[in-house]
């Protein structure tokens, strides 16, 4: 196994869409596994008000392929939130497993037998861009007592948090600390790739070029039309598989300079597969263990 992809299952669907959604989810599971990875859809054990038909689609999937589902015990809406957005509940680093202060993180860490579990802001995947050896971190996140341990295992670079910036899916300027809707870092066998949004590049041009130079990364400024599709919140499965939203042709062409097209899985985003009506994307819906 190369990587394990934990991705939140679909919810808030109409009854008539359940079969089409189950078909799409099985197809995505097969595509990921055919490339040598493993994958589980996360579903809460109990249905809450924001998760209409959640248990129905989980049951439908499990009846067809029992190995695709991981049921996560939840007791309240906060737990259910972490199942929908697992990127911010658990991150497995080389020397410890960072989890949110939630039963969801502890359950997943136990199920995967992940070592040295610690409650930490390092679980907030939106604050950190990761490769095997490098962490690019939002300057909004600072934990001095854990920085020293991180530095033993990773090269650590800080970049500006987006600050007050247009947020994809939001109609007004808001303060943003997470960087993963405006930046992406991909380490391929051929080249390190750094992708940033047009607006982030405009605001922090000098810092972006300095970061790309230090990393030895090929820089790509993503057009705003594709940023709005949440393309920068992609899911990267080491050593070289990318889950990418559809209708992002320029970003896909850029990636194909360093990644074989067969390793780029295009995910159609529509009413049958979406972002849970939130501001995240495929990356926020995922936690990737490798």
Coordinates of C-alpha atoms in Angstrom, one line a residue:
X1 CA 0.0 0.0 0.0
X2 CA 1.3 3.5 -0.9
X3 CA -1.1 5.7 1.0
X4 CA -4.4 5.3 2.9
X5 CA -7.1 7.8 1.9
X6 CA -9.8 8.5 4.5
X7 CA -12.5 10.6 2.8
X8 CA -15.8 11.7 4.2
X9 CA -18.8 10.1 2.6
X10 CA -21.6 11.9 0.9
X11 CA -24.7 13.2 2.7
X12 CA -27.6 15.6 2.3
X13 CA -28.8 13.8 -0.8
X14 CA -32.2 13.3 -2.2
X15 CA -33.6 9.8 -2.2
X16 CA -33.6 9.7 -6.0
X17 CA -29.8 10.4 -6.1
X18 CA -28.7 7.7 -3.8
X19 CA -27.9 5.0 -6.4
X20 CA -26.1 7.3 -8.7
X21 CA -24.0 8.6 -5.8
X22 CA -23.2 5.1 -4.7
X23 CA -22.1 4.2 -8.2
X24 CA -19.8 7.2 -8.3
X25 CA -18.3 6.5 -4.9
X26 CA -17.5 2.9 -5.8
X27 CA -15.9 4.0 -9.0
X28 CA -13.7 6.5 -7.2
X29 CA -12.7 3.8 -4.6
X30 CA -11.7 1.4 -7.5
X31 CA -9.7 4.1 -9.2
X32 CA -7.7 4.9 -6.0
X33 CA -7.1 1.2 -5.2
X34 CA -6.0 0.4 -8.8
X35 CA -3.2 2.8 -8.3
X36 CA -1.9 0.8 -5.3
X37 CA -3.5 2.9 -2.5
X38 CA -6.1 2.0 0.1
X39 CA -9.2 4.0 0.9
X40 CA -12.2 4.2 3.3
X41 CA -15.2 6.4 3.3
X42 CA -15.9 7.8 6.8
X43 CA -19.5 7.8 8.0
X44 CA -20.9 8.8 11.4
X45 CA -22.6 6.0 13.4
X46 CA -25.6 8.2 14.1
X47 CA -27.4 10.5 11.7
X48 CA -27.7 14.2 12.7
X49 CA -30.0 16.9 11.3
X50 CA -27.4 18.1 8.7
X51 CA -26.9 14.6 7.4
X52 CA -30.2 13.5 5.8
X53 CA -29.9 10.1 4.1
X54 CA -26.3 9.8 5.4
X55 CA -27.0 6.4 7.0
X56 CA -29.0 5.3 4.0
X57 CA -26.2 5.8 1.5
X58 CA -23.7 4.2 3.9
X59 CA -25.9 1.1 4.2
X60 CA -26.2 1.0 0.4
X61 CA -22.4 1.2 -0.1
X62 CA -21.8 -1.4 2.6
X63 CA -24.2 -3.8 1.1
X64 CA -22.3 -3.7 -2.2
X65 CA -18.7 -3.4 -0.9
X66 CA -18.3 -3.9 2.9
X67 CA -14.6 -2.9 2.8
X68 CA -15.2 0.7 1.7
X69 CA -16.8 2.0 4.9
X70 CA -15.3 3.0 8.2
X71 CA -18.1 3.8 10.7
X72 CA -17.1 6.5 13.2
X73 CA -18.9 6.7 16.6
X74 CA -20.3 10.2 17.1
X75 CA -22.3 11.7 20.0
X76 CA -23.0 15.2 18.8
X77 CA -22.9 17.6 15.9
X78 CA -19.3 18.6 16.6
X79 CA -18.2 14.9 16.2
X80 CA -20.2 14.7 13.0
X81 CA -18.5 17.8 11.7
X82 CA -15.1 16.2 12.2
X83 CA -16.3 13.1 10.2
X84 CA -17.3 15.5 7.4
X85 CA -13.9 17.3 7.5
X86 CA -11.3 14.8 8.6
X87 CA -8.4 16.9 7.4
X88 CA -8.7 19.0 10.5
X89 CA -9.1 16.2 13.0
X90 CA -6.1 13.9 12.4
X91 CA -2.7 14.2 10.8
X92 CA -0.1 11.4 11.0
X93 CA 3.5 12.8 11.1
X94 CA 6.7 10.8 11.2
X95 CA 7.2 11.1 15.0
X96 CA 3.6 11.6 16.3
X97 CA 0.0 11.6 15.4
X98 CA -1.7 15.0 15.9
X99 CA -5.5 14.9 16.7
X100 CA -8.1 17.4 17.6
X101 CA -9.5 17.2 21.1
X102 CA -12.3 15.0 19.9
X103 CA -13.4 11.3 20.2
X104 CA -13.3 11.1 16.4
X105 CA -9.6 11.7 16.2
X106 CA -8.9 9.2 19.0
X107 CA -11.1 6.6 17.4
X108 CA -9.4 6.9 13.9
X109 CA -5.9 6.9 15.4
X110 CA -6.8 3.7 17.4
X111 CA -8.4 2.0 14.4
X112 CA -5.3 2.6 12.3
X113 CA -2.9 1.8 15.2
X114 CA -1.2 5.2 14.8
X115 CA 1.6 5.8 17.4
X116 CA 2.3 8.6 19.9
X117 CA -1.1 10.4 19.7
X118 CA -1.1 14.0 20.9
X119 CA -3.9 16.7 21.0
X120 CA -2.3 19.5 18.9
X121 CA -3.0 22.2 16.4
X122 CA -0.8 20.3 14.0
X123 CA -3.9 18.2 13.3
X124 CA -5.3 21.2 11.4
X125 CA -4.3 20.1 7.9
X126 CA -5.5 23.4 6.5
X127 CA -2.5 25.1 8.2
X128 CA 0.1 22.7 6.8
X129 CA 1.3 21.7 3.3
X130 CA 3.1 18.4 3.6
X131 CA 5.6 16.2 1.7
X132 CA 7.6 13.3 3.0
X133 CA 10.4 15.6 4.2
X134 CA 9.0 19.2 4.1
X135 CA 6.3 21.1 5.9
X136 CA 5.1 24.5 4.6
X137 CA 3.1 26.1 7.4
X138 CA 0.8 29.1 7.8
X139 CA 2.4 31.7 10.0
X140 CA -0.9 31.8 11.9
X141 CA 0.1 28.5 13.6
X142 CA 2.9 28.4 16.2
X143 CA 3.4 25.8 18.9
X144 CA 6.9 26.4 20.3
X145 CA 6.9 23.2 22.5
X146 CA 6.3 21.0 19.4
X147 CA 8.3 22.9 16.8
X148 CA 11.6 21.4 18.1
X149 CA 10.3 17.9 17.7
X150 CA 8.9 18.6 14.2
X151 CA 12.3 20.0 13.1
X152 CA 14.0 16.7 13.8
X153 CA 12.1 15.1 11.0
X154 CA 11.1 17.8 8.5
X155 CA 12.4 20.8 6.8
X156 CA 10.0 23.6 8.1
X157 CA 9.1 26.7 6.2
X158 CA 6.6 29.4 7.2
X159 CA 4.5 31.3 4.6
X160 CA 2.0 34.1 5.2
X161 CA -1.6 33.1 6.1
X162 CA -4.0 34.5 3.5
X163 CA -5.2 37.1 6.0
X164 CA -8.2 39.2 4.7
X165 CA -8.7 37.8 1.3
X166 CA -11.5 36.7 -1.0
X167 CA -12.4 33.2 0.2
X168 CA -13.7 30.7 -2.4
X169 CA -17.5 30.2 -1.9
X170 CA -17.8 33.3 0.3
X171 CA -19.3 36.6 -0.8
X172 CA -17.2 38.9 1.4
X173 CA -13.6 39.4 2.6
X174 CA -12.9 37.3 5.7
X175 CA -9.9 36.6 7.8
X176 CA -8.4 33.3 6.8
X177 CA -5.6 31.4 8.6
X178 CA -5.7 28.2 6.6
X179 CA -3.6 28.2 3.5
X180 CA -4.9 25.1 1.7
X181 CA -7.5 26.9 -0.4
X182 CA -4.8 29.2 -1.8
X183 CA -1.7 27.1 -1.9
X184 CA -0.8 23.5 -2.7
X185 CA 2.5 21.6 -2.5
X186 CA 3.1 18.4 -4.4
X187 CA 6.3 16.3 -4.4
X188 CA 6.7 14.1 -7.4
X189 CA 9.5 11.8 -8.5
X190 CA 10.4 14.5 -11.1
X191 CA 9.9 17.8 -9.5
X192 CA 8.5 19.7 -6.4
X193 CA 5.4 21.7 -7.4
X194 CA 4.1 24.8 -5.7
X195 CA 0.7 26.0 -6.8
X196 CA -0.8 29.3 -5.5
X197 CA -4.0 31.3 -6.3
X198 CA -3.7 34.5 -8.3
X199 CA -4.8 36.6 -5.4
X200 CA -2.4 35.0 -3.0
X201 CA 0.4 35.5 -5.5
X202 CA -0.6 39.2 -6.0
X203 CA -0.5 39.8 -2.2
X204 CA 2.7 37.8 -1.4
X205 CA 4.7 37.7 -4.6
X206 CA 8.1 38.0 -2.9
X207 CA 7.4 35.4 -0.2
X208 CA 6.0 33.0 -2.9
X209 CA 9.1 33.2 -5.1
X210 CA 11.4 32.9 -2.0
X211 CA 9.5 29.7 -0.9
X212 CA 9.6 28.2 -4.4
X213 CA 13.4 28.9 -4.6
X214 CA 14.1 27.4 -1.2
X215 CA 12.1 24.3 -2.1
X216 CA 13.5 24.1 -5.7
X217 CA 9.8 23.9 -6.7
X218 CA 8.2 24.7 -10.1
X219 CA 5.7 27.5 -9.5
X220 CA 2.3 27.7 -11.0
X221 CA -0.2 30.6 -10.5
X222 CA -3.7 29.1 -10.7
X223 CA -6.3 31.2 -12.5
X224 CA -9.2 32.5 -10.4
X225 CA -11.8 30.5 -12.3
X226 CA -10.1 27.2 -11.2
X227 CA -9.5 28.5 -7.6
X228 CA -13.2 28.9 -7.4
X229 CA -13.6 25.2 -8.2
X230 CA -11.4 24.6 -5.1
X231 CA -8.7 23.1 -7.2
X232 CA -5.9 24.1 -4.7
X233 CA -7.7 22.1 -2.1
X234 CA -6.8 18.9 -4.0
X235 CA -5.9 15.6 -2.4
X236 CA -2.4 14.3 -3.0
X237 CA -1.6 10.7 -2.2
X238 CA 2.2 10.0 -2.1
X239 CA 4.1 9.0 -4.0
X240 CA 2.3 10.5 -7.0
X241 CA -1.5 10.4 -7.2
X242 CA -3.7 13.5 -7.3
X243 CA -7.5 13.8 -6.8
X244 CA -8.5 16.9 -8.7
X245 CA -11.9 18.5 -9.2
X246 CA -13.2 18.5 -12.8
X247 CA -13.3 21.6 -15.1
X248 CA -9.8 22.7 -14.1
X249 CA -7.9 22.2 -17.4
X250 CA -5.0 24.6 -16.9
X251 CA -4.1 23.1 -13.5
X252 CA -4.3 19.6 -14.9
X253 CA -2.1 20.5 -17.9
X254 CA 0.5 21.9 -15.4
X255 CA 0.4 18.7 -13.3
X256 CA 0.8 16.5 -16.3
X257 CA 4.3 18.0 -16.8
X258 CA 5.4 16.0 -13.7
X259 CA 2.7 13.4 -13.1
X260 CA 1.5 10.8 -15.6
X261 CA -2.1 11.4 -16.6
X262 CA -3.1 7.9 -15.4
X263 CA -2.2 9.1 -11.8
X264 CA -4.5 12.2 -12.0
X265 CA -8.0 11.2 -10.9
X266 CA -10.6 13.8 -12.0
X267 CA -13.5 13.9 -9.7
X268 CA -16.8 15.3 -11.1
X269 CA -18.2 17.8 -8.6
X270 CA -22.0 18.0 -8.8
X271 CA -25.1 17.2 -6.7
X272 CA -24.1 13.6 -6.5
X273 CA -20.6 14.3 -5.2
X274 CA -19.9 17.7 -3.5
X275 CA -18.2 19.5 -0.7
X276 CA -21.0 19.1 2.0
X277 CA -22.1 22.7 1.2
X278 CA -19.0 23.9 2.9
X279 CA -16.0 26.1 1.9
X280 CA -13.6 23.2 1.7
X281 CA -12.7 20.8 -1.2
X282 CA -11.4 17.3 -1.8
X283 CA -8.5 18.0 0.5
X284 CA -10.6 19.2 3.4
X285 CA -12.8 16.1 3.0
X286 CA -9.7 13.8 3.3
X287 CA -7.0 12.7 5.7
X288 CA -4.1 10.9 4.1
X289 CA -1.9 8.5 6.0
X290 CA 1.5 7.5 4.5

